[in-house]
Short mmCIF file of C-alpha atoms in Angstrom, two decimals:
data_model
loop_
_atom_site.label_atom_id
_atom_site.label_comp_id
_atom_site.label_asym_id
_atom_site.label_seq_id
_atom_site.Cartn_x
_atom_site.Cartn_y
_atom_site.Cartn_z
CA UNK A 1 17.82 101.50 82.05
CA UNK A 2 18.18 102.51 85.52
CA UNK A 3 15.35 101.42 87.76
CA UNK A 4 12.83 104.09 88.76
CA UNK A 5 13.31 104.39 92.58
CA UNK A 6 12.35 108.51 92.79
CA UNK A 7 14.24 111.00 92.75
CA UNK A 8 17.88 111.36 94.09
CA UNK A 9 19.85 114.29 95.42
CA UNK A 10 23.30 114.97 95.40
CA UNK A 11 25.23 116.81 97.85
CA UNK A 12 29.06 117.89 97.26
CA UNK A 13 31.12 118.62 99.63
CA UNK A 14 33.50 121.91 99.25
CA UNK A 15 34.78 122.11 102.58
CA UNK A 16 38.56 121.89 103.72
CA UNK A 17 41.61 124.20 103.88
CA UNK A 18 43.21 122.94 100.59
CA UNK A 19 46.99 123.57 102.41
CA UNK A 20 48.31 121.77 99.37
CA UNK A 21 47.15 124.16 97.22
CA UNK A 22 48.08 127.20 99.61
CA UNK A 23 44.62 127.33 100.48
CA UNK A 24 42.77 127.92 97.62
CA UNK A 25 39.78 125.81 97.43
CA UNK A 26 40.09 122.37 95.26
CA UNK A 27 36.55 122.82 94.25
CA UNK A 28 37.50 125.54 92.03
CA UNK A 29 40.32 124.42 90.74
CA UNK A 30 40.18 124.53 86.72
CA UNK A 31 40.37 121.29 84.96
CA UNK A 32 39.59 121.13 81.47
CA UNK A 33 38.90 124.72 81.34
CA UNK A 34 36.22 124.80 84.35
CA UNK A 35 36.36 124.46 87.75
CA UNK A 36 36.19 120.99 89.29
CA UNK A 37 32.63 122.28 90.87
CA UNK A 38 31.18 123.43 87.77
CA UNK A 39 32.07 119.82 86.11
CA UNK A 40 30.37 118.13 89.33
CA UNK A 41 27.15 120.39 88.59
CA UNK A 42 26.98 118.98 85.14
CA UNK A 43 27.20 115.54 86.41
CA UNK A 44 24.53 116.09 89.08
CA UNK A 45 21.86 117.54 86.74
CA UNK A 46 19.49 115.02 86.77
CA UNK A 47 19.67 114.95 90.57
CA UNK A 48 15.85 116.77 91.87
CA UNK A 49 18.18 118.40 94.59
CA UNK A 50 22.11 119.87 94.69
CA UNK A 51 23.49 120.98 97.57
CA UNK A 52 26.81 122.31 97.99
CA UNK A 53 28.24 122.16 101.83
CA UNK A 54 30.92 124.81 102.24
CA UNK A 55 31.79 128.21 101.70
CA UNK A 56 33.62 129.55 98.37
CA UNK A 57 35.74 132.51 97.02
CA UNK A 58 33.80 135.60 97.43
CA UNK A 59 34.56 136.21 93.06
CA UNK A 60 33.42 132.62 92.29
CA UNK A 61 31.12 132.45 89.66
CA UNK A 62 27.03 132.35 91.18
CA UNK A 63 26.26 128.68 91.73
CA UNK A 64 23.38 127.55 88.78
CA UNK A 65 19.81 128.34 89.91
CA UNK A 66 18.14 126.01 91.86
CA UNK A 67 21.33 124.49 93.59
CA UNK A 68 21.39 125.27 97.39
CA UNK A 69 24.41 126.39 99.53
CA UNK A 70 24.75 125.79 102.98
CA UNK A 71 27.42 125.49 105.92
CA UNK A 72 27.93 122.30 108.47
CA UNK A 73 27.53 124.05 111.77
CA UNK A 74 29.89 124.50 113.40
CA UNK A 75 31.99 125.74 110.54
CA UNK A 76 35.27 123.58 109.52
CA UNK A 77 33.53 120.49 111.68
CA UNK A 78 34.27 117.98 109.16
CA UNK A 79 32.66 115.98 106.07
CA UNK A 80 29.96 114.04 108.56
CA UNK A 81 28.87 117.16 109.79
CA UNK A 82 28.72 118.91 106.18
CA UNK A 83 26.51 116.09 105.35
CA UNK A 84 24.28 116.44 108.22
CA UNK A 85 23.83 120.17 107.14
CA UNK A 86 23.12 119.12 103.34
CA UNK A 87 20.51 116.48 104.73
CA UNK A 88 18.86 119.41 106.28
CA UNK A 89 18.37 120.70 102.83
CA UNK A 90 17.19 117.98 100.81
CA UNK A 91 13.00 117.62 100.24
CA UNK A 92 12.07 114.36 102.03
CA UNK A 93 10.70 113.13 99.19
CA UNK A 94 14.32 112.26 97.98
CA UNK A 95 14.97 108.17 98.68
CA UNK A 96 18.17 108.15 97.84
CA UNK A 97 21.59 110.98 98.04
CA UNK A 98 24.40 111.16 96.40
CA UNK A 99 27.56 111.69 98.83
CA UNK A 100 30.47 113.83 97.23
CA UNK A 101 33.75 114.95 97.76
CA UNK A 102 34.03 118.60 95.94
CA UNK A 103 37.22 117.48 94.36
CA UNK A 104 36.17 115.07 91.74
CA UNK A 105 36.77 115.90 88.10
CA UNK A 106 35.62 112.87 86.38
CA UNK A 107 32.41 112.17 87.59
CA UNK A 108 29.79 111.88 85.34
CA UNK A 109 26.19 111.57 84.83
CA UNK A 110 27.31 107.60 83.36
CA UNK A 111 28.92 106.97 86.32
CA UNK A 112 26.19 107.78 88.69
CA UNK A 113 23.64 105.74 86.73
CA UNK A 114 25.79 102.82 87.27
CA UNK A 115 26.00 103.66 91.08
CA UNK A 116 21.93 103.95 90.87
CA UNK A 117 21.83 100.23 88.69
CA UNK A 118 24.12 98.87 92.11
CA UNK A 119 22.47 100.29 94.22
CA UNK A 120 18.61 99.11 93.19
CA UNK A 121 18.50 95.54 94.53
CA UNK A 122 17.22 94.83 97.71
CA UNK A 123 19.22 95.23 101.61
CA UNK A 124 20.03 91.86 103.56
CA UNK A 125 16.02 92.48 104.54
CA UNK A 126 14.71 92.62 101.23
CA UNK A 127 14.32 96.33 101.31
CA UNK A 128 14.87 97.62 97.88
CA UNK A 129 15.90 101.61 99.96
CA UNK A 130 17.96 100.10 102.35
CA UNK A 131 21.46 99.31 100.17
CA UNK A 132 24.13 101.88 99.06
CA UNK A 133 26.85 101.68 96.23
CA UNK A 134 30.27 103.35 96.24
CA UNK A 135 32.93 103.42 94.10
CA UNK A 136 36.20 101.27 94.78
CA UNK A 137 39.92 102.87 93.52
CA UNK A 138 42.68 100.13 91.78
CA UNK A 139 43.61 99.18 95.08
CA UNK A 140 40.71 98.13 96.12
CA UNK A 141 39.69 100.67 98.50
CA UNK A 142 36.33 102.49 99.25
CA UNK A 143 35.89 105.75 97.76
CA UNK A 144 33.37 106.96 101.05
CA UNK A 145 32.63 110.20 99.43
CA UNK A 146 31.82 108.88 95.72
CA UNK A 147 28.69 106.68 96.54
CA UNK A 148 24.97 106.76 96.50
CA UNK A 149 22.66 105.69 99.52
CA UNK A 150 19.35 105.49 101.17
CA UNK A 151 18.73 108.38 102.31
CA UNK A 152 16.80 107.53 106.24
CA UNK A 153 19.45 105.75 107.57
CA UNK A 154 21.94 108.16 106.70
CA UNK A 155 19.43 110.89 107.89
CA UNK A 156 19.45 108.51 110.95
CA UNK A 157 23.17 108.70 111.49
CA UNK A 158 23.58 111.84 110.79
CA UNK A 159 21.73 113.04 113.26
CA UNK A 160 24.13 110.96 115.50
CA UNK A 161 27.07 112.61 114.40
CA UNK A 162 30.05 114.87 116.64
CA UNK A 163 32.13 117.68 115.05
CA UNK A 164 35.13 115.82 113.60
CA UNK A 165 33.59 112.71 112.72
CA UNK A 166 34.84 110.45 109.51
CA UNK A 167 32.39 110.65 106.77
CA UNK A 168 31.86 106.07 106.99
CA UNK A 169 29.87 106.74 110.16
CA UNK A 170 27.04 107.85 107.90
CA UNK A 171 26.72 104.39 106.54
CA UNK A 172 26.73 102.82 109.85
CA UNK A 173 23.81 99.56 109.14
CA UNK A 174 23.40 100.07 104.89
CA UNK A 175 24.15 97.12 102.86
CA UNK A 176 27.14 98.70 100.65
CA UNK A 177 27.45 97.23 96.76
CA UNK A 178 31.28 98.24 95.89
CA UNK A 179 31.57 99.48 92.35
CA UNK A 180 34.77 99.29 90.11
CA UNK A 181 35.25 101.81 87.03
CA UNK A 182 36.14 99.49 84.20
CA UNK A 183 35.52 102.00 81.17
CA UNK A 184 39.29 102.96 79.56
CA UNK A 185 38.39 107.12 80.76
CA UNK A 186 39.63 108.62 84.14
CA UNK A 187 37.87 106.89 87.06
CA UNK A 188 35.05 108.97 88.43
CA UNK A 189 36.63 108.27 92.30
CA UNK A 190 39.96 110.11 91.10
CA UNK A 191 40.18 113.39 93.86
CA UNK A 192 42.53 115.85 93.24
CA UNK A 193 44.18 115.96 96.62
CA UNK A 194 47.75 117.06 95.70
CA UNK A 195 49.39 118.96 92.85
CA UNK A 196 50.13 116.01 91.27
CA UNK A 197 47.03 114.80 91.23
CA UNK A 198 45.69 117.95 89.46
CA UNK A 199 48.46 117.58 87.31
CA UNK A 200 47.41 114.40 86.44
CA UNK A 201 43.68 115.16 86.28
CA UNK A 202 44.42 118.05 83.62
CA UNK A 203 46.70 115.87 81.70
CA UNK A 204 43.85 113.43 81.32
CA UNK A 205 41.54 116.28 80.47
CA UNK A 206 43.73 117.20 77.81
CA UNK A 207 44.25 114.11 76.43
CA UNK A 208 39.78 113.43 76.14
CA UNK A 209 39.23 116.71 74.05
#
């Protein structure tokens, strides 16, 4: 059972120019037969708040009802900034947010409940809303934009942040609880940042049905 902090909202991240994939946008990408987006929706849905940060093909498919789209001003100002302008759009009675690259295939609902169970016990001060949780890759390395924090002092940064500023800066202060994925399916951190990578990400999609 995952502890009953409130509600969480997720925010994904769908900026970028995508030159590996001569522009077109790795959010809508099809793996599996849907677009990495739509896949990311279905993960988020018990989230009480989705916002997607970028802008998409003028004939993608309308984004489910209720989810939010927005753009980090200014435009193309990087993944801090998008996050700042998803922050704007989350209710404040959210505690916690889910950060997101827009190029994740694999997450799933099971994967962010185990980021929520890391993420429940209490900051170095004994505050329960004061630690985050992020997923680490084989190597060992933090996955910044597959985690789950608390969402004030990331409000707190954010509101700190320049255009072009890396993504960590929002976690500037928060306790972080690294996460490994030890379940035999495609890791929930995999991004699909090169054609081999979405070559990869289909075969593995091919391989689960």
């Amino acid at each position: 059972m995952v502890e009953q902090l409130g509600g969480f909202a997720a925010i994904i991240l769908i900026g970028g120019k995508a030159r590996r994939f001569a522009g077109c946008a790795k959010s809508e990408l099809v793996v599996g037969g849907t677009t990495i987006l739509e896949r990311m929706l279905s993960a988020t849905e018990d989230a009480v708040s989705r916002v997607v940060v970028g802008t998409r093909p003028p004939d993608a498919e309308p984004l489910p009802e209720g989810v939010l789209q927005v753009l980090e001003d200014p435009p193309s100002s990087g993944p801090a900034r998008a996050v700042q302008a998803g922050l704007a759009a989350v209710p404040d009675d959210c505690d916690r947010v889910a950060i997101l690259g827009g190029d994740l295939p694999f997450l799933t609902s099971e994967a962010l409940d185990l980021l929520r169970r890391h993420a429940s016990g209490p900051g170095p001060d004994g505050d329960a809303l004061k630690r985050g949780a992020l997923f680490c890759d084989n190597a060992g390395r933090r996955q910044w934009l597959c985690g789950l924090w608390p969402i004030d002092p990331v409000r707190r940064n954010a509101a700190e942040v320049e255009p072009g500023a890396p993504a960590r800066l929002l976690f500037s202060g928060i306790e972080v609880e690294t996460v490994t994925w030890e379940h035999a399916s495609p890791p929930p951190w995999f991004d699909c940042d090169t054609p081999d990578d979405l070559a990869q990400a289909r075969t593995w999609a091919t391989e689960l049905k």
